Coordinates of C-alpha atoms and ligand atoms in Angstrom, one line a residue:
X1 CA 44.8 -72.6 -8.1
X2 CA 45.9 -74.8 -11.0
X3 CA 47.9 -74.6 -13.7
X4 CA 50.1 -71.2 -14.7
X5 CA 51.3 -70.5 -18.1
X6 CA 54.6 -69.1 -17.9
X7 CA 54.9 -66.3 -20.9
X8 CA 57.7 -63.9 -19.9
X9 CA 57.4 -60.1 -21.7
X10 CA 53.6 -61.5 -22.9
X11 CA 54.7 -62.9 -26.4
X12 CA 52.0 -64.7 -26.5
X13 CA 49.2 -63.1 -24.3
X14 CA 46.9 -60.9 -24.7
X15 CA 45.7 -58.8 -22.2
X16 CA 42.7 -57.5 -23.1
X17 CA 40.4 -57.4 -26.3
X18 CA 40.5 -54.0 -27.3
X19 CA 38.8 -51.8 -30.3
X20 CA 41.0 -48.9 -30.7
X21 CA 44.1 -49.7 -33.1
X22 CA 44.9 -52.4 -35.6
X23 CA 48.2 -53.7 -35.9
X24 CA 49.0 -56.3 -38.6
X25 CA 52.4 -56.9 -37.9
X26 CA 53.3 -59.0 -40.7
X27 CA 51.9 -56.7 -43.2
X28 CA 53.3 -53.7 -41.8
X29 CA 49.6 -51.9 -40.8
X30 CA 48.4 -49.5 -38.6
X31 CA 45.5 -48.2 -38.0
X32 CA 43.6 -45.7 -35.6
X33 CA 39.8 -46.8 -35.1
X34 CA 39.5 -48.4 -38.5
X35 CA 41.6 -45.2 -40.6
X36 CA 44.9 -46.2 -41.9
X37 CA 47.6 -44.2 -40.4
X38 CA 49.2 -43.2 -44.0
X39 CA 45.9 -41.1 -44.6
X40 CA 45.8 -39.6 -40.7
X41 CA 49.2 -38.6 -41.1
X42 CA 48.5 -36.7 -44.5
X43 CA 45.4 -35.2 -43.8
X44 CA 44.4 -34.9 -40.2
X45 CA 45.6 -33.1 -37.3
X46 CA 47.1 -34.4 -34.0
X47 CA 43.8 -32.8 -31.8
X48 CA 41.3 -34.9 -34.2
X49 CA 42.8 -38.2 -34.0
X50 CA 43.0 -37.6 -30.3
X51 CA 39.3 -36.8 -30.4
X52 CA 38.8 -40.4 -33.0
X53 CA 40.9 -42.6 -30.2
X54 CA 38.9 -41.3 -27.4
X55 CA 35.7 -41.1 -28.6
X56 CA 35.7 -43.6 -31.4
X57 CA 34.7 -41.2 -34.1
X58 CA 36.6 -38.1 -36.2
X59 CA 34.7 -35.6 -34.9
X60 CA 32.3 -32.9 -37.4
X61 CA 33.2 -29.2 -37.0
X62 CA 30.5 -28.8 -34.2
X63 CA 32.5 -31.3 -31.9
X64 CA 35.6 -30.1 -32.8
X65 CA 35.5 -26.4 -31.7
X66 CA 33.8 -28.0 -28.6
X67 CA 36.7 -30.7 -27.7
X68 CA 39.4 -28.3 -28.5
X69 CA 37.5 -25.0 -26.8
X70 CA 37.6 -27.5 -23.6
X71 CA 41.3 -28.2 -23.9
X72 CA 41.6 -24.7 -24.2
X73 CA 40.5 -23.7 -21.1
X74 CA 42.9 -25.8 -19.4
X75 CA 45.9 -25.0 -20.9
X76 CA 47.3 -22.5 -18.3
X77 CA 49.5 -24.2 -15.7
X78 CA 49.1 -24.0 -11.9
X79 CA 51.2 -21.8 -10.1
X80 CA 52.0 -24.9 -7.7
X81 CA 53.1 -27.2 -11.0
X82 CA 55.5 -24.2 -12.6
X83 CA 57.2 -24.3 -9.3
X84 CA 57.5 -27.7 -9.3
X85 CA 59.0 -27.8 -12.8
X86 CA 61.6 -25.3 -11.7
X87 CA 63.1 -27.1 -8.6
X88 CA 64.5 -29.7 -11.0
X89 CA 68.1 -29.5 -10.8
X90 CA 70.3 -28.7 -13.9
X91 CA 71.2 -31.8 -15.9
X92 CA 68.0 -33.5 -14.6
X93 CA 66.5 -35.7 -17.6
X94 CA 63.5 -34.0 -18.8
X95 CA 61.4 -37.7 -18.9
X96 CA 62.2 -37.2 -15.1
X97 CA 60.9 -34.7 -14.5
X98 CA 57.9 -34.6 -17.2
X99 CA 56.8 -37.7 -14.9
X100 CA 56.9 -36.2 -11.8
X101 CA 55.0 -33.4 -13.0
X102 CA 52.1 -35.4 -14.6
X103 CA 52.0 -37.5 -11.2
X104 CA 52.1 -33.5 -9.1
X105 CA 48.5 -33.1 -11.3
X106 CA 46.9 -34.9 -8.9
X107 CA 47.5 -32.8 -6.4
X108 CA 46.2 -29.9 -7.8
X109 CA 42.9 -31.1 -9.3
X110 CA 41.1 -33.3 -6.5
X111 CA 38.1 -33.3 -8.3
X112 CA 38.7 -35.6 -10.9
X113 CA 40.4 -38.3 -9.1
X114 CA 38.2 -41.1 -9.3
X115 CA 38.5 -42.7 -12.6
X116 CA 35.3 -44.6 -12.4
X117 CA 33.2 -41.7 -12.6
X118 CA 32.8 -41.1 -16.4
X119 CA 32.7 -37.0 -15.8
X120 CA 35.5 -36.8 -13.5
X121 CA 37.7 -38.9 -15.8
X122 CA 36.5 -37.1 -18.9
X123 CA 37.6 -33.6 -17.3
X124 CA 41.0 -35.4 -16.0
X125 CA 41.7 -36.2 -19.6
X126 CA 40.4 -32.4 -20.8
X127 CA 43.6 -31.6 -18.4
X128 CA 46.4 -33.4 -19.1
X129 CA 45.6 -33.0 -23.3
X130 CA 45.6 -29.5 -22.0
X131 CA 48.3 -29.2 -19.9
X132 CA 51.1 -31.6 -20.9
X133 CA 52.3 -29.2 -23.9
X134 CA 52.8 -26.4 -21.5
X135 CA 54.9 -28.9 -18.9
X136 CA 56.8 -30.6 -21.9
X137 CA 57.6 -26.7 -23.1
X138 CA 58.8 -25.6 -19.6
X139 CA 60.4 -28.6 -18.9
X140 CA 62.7 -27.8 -22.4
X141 CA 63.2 -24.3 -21.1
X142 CA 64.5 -25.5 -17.7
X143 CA 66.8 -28.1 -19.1
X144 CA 68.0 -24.7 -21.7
X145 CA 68.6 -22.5 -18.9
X146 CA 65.8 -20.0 -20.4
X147 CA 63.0 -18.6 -18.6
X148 CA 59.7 -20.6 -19.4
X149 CA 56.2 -18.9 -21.4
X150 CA 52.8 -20.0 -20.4
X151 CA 50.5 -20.7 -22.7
X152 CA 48.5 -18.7 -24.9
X153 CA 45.4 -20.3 -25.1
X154 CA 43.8 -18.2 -28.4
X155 CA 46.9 -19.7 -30.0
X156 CA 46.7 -23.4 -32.0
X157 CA 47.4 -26.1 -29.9
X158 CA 50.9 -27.4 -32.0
X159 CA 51.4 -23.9 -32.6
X160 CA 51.6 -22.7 -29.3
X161 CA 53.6 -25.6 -28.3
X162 CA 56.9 -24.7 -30.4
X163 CA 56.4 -21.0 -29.8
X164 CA 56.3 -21.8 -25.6
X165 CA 59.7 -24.5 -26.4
X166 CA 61.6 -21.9 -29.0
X167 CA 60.5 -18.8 -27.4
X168 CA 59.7 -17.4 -30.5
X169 CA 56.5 -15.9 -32.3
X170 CA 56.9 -16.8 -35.7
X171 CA 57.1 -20.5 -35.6
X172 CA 57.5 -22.2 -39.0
X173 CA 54.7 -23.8 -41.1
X174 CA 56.7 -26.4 -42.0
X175 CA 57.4 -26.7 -38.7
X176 CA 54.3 -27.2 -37.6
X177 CA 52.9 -29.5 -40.2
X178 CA 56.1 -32.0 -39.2
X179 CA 54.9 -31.6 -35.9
X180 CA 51.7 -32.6 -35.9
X181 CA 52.2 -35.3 -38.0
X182 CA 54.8 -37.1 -35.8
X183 CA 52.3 -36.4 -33.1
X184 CA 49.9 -38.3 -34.6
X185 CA 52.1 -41.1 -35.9
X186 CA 52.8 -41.6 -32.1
X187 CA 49.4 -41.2 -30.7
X188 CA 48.4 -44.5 -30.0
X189 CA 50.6 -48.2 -30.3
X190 CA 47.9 -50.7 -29.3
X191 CA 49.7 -52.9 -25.8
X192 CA 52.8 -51.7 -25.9
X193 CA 55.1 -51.7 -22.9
X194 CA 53.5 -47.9 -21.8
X195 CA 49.8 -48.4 -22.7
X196 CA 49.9 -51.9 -20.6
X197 CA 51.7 -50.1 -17.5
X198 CA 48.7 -47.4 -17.6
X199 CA 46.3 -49.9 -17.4
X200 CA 47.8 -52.2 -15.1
X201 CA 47.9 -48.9 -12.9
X202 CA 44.9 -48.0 -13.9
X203 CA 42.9 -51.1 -13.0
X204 CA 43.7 -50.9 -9.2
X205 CA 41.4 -47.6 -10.0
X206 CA 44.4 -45.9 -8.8
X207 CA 43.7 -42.0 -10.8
X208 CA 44.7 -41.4 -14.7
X209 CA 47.5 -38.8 -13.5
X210 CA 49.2 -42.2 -11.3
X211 CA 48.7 -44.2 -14.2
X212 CA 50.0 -41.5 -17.0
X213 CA 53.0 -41.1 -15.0
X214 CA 53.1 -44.6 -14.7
X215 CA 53.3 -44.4 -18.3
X216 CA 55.9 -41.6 -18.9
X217 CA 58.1 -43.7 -16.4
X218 CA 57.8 -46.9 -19.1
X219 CA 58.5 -45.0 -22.0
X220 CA 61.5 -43.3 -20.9
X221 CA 63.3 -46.9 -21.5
X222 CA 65.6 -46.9 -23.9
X223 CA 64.0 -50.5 -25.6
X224 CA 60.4 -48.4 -25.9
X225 CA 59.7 -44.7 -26.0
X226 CA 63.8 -43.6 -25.3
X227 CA 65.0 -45.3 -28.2
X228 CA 64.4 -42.0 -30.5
X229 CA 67.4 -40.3 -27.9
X230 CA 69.5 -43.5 -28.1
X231 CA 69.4 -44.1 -32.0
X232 CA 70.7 -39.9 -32.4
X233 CA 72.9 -40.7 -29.5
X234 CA 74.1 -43.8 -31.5
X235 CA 74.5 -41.5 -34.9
X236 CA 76.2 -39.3 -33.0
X237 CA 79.1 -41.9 -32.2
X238 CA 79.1 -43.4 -35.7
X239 CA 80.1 -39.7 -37.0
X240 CA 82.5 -39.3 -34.6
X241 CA 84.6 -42.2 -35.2
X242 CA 84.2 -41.3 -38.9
X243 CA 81.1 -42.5 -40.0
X244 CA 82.4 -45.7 -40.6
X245 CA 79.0 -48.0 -39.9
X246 CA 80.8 -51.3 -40.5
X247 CA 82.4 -51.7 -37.1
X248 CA 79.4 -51.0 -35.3
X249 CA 77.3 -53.0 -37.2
X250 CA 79.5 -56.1 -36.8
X251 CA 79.7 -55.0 -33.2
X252 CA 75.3 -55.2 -33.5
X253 CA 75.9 -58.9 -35.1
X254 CA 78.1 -60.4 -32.8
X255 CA 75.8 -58.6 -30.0
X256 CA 79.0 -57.1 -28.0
X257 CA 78.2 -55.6 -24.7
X258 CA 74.3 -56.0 -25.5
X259 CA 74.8 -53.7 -28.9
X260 CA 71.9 -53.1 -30.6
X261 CA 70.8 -51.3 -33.5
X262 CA 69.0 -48.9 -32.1
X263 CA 65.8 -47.9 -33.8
X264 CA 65.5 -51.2 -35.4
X265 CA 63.2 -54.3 -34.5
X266 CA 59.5 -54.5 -32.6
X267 CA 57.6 -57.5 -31.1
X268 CA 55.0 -56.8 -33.4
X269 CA 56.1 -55.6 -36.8
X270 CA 58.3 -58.3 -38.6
X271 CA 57.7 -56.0 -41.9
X272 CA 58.5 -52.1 -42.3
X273 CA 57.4 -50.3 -39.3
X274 CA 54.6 -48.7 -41.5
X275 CA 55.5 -45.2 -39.0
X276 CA 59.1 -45.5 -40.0
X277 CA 58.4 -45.2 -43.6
X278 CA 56.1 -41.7 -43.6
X279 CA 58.9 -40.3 -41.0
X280 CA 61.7 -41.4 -43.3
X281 CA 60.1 -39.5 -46.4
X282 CA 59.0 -36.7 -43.9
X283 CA 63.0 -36.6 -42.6
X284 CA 64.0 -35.9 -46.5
X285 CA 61.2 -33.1 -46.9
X286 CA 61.7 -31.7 -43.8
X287 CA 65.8 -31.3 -43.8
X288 CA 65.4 -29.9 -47.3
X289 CA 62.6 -27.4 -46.8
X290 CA 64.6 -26.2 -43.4
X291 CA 68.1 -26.4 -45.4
X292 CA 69.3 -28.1 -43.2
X293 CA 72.0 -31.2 -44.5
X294 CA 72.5 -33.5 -42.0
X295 CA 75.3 -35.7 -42.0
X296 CA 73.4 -38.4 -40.0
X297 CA 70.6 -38.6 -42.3
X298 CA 72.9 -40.6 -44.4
X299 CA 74.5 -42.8 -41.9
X300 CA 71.1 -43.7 -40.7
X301 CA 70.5 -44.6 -44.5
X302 CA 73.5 -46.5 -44.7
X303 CA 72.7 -48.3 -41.4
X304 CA 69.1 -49.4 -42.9
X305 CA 70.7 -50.4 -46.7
X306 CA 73.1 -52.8 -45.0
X307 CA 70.8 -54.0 -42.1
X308 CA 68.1 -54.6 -44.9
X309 CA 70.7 -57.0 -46.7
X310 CA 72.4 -58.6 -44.0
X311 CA 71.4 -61.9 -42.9
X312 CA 71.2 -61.1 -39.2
X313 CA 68.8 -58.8 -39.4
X314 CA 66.6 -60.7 -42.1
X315 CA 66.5 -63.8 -40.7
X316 CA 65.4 -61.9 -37.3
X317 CA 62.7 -60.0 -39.4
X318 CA 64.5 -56.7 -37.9
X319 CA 63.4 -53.6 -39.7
X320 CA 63.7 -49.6 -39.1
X321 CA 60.7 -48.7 -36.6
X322 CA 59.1 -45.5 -35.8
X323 CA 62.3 -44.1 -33.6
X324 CA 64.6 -44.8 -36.4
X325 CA 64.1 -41.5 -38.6
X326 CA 62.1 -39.3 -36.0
X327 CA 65.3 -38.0 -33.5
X328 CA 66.6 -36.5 -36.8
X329 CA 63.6 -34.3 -37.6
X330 CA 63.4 -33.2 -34.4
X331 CA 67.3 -32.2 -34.3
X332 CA 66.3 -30.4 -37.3
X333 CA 63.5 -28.8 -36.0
X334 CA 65.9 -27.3 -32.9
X335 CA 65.0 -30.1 -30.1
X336 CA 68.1 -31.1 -28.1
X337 CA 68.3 -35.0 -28.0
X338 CA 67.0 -34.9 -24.3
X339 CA 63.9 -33.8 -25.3
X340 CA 62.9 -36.3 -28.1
X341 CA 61.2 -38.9 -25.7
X342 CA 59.0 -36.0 -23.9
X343 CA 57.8 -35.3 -27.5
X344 CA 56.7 -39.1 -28.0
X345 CA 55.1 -39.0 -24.5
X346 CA 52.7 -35.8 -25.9
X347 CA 52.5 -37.3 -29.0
X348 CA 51.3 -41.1 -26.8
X349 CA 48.8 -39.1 -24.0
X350 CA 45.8 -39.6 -26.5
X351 CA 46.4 -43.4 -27.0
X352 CA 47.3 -43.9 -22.8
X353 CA 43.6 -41.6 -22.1
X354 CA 41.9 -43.5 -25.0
X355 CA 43.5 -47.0 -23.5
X356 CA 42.7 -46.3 -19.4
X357 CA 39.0 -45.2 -20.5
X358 CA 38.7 -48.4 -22.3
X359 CA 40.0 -50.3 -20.1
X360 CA 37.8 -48.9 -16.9
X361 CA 34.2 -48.8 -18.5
X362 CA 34.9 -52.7 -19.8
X363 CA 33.1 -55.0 -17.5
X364 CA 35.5 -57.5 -18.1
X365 CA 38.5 -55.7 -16.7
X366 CA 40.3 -57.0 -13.7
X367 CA 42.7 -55.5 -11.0
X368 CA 46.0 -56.5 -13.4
X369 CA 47.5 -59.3 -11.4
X370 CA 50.1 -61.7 -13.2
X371 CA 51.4 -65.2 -11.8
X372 CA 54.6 -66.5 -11.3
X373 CA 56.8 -69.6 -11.6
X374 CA 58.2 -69.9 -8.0
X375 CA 61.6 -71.1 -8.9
X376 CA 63.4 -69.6 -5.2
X377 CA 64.1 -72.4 -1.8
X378 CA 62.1 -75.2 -0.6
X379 CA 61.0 -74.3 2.7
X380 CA 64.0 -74.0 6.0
X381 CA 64.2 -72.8 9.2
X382 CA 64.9 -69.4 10.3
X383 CA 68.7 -69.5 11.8
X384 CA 69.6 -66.5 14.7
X385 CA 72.2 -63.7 13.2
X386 CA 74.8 -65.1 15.6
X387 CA 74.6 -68.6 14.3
X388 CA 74.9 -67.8 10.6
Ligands
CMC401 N1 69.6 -54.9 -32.9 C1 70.2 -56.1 -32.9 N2 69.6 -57.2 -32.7 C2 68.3 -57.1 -32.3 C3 67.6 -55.9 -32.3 C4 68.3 -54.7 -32.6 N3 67.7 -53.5 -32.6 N4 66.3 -56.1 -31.9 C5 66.2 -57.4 -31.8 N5 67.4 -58.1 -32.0 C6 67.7 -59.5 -32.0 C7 67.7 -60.1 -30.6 O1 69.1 -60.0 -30.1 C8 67.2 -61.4 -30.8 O2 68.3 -62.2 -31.3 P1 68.4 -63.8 -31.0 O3 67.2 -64.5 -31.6 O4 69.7 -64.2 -31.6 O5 68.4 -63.9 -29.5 C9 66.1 -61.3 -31.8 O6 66.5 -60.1 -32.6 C10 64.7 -61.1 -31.2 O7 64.8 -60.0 -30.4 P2 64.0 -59.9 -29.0 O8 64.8 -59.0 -28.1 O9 63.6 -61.2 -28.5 O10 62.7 -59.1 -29.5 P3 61.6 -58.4 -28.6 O11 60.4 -58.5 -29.3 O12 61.7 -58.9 -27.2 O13 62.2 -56.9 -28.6 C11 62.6 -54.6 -29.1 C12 61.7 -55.8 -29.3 C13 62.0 -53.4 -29.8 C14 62.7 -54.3 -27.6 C15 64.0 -54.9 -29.8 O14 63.9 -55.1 -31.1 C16 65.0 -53.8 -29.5 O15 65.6 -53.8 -28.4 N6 65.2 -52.8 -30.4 C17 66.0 -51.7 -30.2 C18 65.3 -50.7 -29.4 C19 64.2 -49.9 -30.1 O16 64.4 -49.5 -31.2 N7 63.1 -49.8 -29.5 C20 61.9 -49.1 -30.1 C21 60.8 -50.0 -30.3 S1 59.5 -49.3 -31.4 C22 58.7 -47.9 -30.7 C23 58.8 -47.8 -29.2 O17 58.4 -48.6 -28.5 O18 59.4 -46.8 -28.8

């Protein structure tokens, strides 16, 4: 059938046209539907961006109350789904089980599995906004060893969702503000490696709890959404063999073992990962107004201020991108490392819903089937096991 173009990781493909964000990578902007993402983060709150990537629009008051009155309503957890959560065994990796229980969501809502039918995909993606704080929250409390709160659905979303992870009532303000914020900065990413596995997924009509999942499972790499764990992971080390950043950066340069910098570089953004600057100021603000000094906050600044000057990284146009700063905010905030990638998959459901609902109402969609370059053997004869 003609010609193939071969165009491993899709440098230069595009898989779709899409009208839900902007990315000018060589400019370093973002932005959701048209709004920049430097005035979403300041002044709007992770439920109404979810409402302006779904539905195309910020939403007035009426709309609002309505959208989040229906999430309300779902954010209880099935008796089936808290079991679930609680067979994981000690030491399992929360992205592991986060999947599994987004993909178990199926199973308990039958009603909204078929993704072409605009109401039953509307009420799927009611439920899984809904319920994805209260399985990221028990899934913390597992990994902690401490017994898991469900949801109190009178309570504000973000607010809710720290008190159900901390297990306490009197969650900071501060807190929450961070929160939401880096919840919005991670709400939607245009094709990235996620959002295309949900709608490759998605377009063998297979349900939005398959292709979620599908999701989760893709951002759990440590290249895309498991970076944030890898670059504290990578902090960590630094510190404990004295903070030096040198080594490790000429380690990085001559790529050692597969070294990178972790936190650094993006196919798209050969400028300042416009994300990585707001979290960097909000890391500052945040560690202060918590009093909390971190050591690593420094040796992450030190990484960038060399990495910024060094050849290597400028002549690759490799800059800090949204995981760089965010793992330390959450540390300060009282998340263990495990649980920072969870936090960008509640922070991404928005953009995957937004993404699959585009992608199944556009006429123009096709099942998501890729060519190859058949490089393997010329055809030969099958020889008998004895004979080999
Ligand atoms: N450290 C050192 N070298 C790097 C890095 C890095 N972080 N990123 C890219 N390079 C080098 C790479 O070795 C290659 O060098 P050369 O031209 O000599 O072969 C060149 O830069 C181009 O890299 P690439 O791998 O072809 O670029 P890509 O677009 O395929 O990969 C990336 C993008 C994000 C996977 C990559 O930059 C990376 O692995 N970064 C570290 C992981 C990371 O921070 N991921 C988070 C991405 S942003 C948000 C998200 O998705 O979660």
């Amino acid at each position: 059938t003609g010609l193939v173009t071969l165009d491993t990781g899709f440098v230069n493909t595009a898989s779709t046209q899409s009208s839900i964000t902007y990315i000018d990578g060589d400019e370093g902007i973002l932005r959701y539907r048209g709004y920049p993402i430097e005035q979403l983060a300041e002044a709007s709150t992770f439920l109404e961006v979810a409402y302006l990537l779904i539905y195309g629009e910020l939403p007035d008051a009426q709309r609002l109350t309505d959208f989040t009155a229906a999430i309300d309503r779902h954010r209880e957890l099935d008796e089936g789904v808290k079991q679930l959560l609680a067979t994981a065994p000690a030491g399992a990796h929360p992205m592991a089980v986060l999947q599994a229980a987004i993909s178990a969501l199926a199973a308990f809502h039958l009603d909204t599995l078929d993704p072409r039918d605009a109401e039953q995909r509307g009420q799927a993606s009611i439920i899984l906004l809904a319920k994805v704080p209260a399985i990221v929250a028990a899934v913390a409390r597992h990994a902690a060893g401490e017994p898991v709160l469900d949801p109190d659905p009178s309570s504000d979303y973000v607010v809710d969702f720290l008190r159900m992870t901390f297990g306490q009532d009197d969650v900071d303000p501060d807190v929450v503000k961070a929160m939401d914020m880096l919840l919005i900065l991670h709400a939607d990413h245009e094709q990235n490696c996620s959002t295309s596995t949900v709608r490759m997924v998605g377009s063998a009509h297979a349900s939005i709890y398959a292709s979620v999942s599908a999701g989760v499972g893709a951002l759990s790499g440590p290249l895309h959404g498991g970076a944030n764990e890898a670059v504290l992971e990578m902090l960590a080390d630094i510190q404990s063999s004295g903070g030096d950043a040198s080594d490790f950066m000429t380690k990085v340069k001559n790529k050692e073992d597969g070294v990178r910098l972790m936190g650094f570089g993006h196919r798209v953004y050969k400028n300042y990962d416009p994300r990585a600057a707001i979290v960097k100021k909000a890391a500052h603000d945040v560690l202060d107004k918590l009093g909390k000094q971190d050591e690593m906050l420094d040796i992450a600044m030190g990484l960038e201020e060399i990495a910024l000057q060094d050849e290597y990284f400028i002549s690759r146009k490799l800059y800090p991108n949204v995981d760089f700063y965010t793992g330390l905010i959450y540390k300060a905030m009282g998340f263990p490392t495990t649980m920072f990638t969870p936090l960008f998959s509640l922070g991404r459901l928005p953009g995957w819903i937004a993404q699959f609902a585009e992608m199944i109402t556009d006429p123009a969609t096709k099942i998501g089937r890729p060519r190859q370059v058949y490089t393997g053997a010329t055809e030969r004869d099958y020889v008998a096991v004895a004979e080999r």
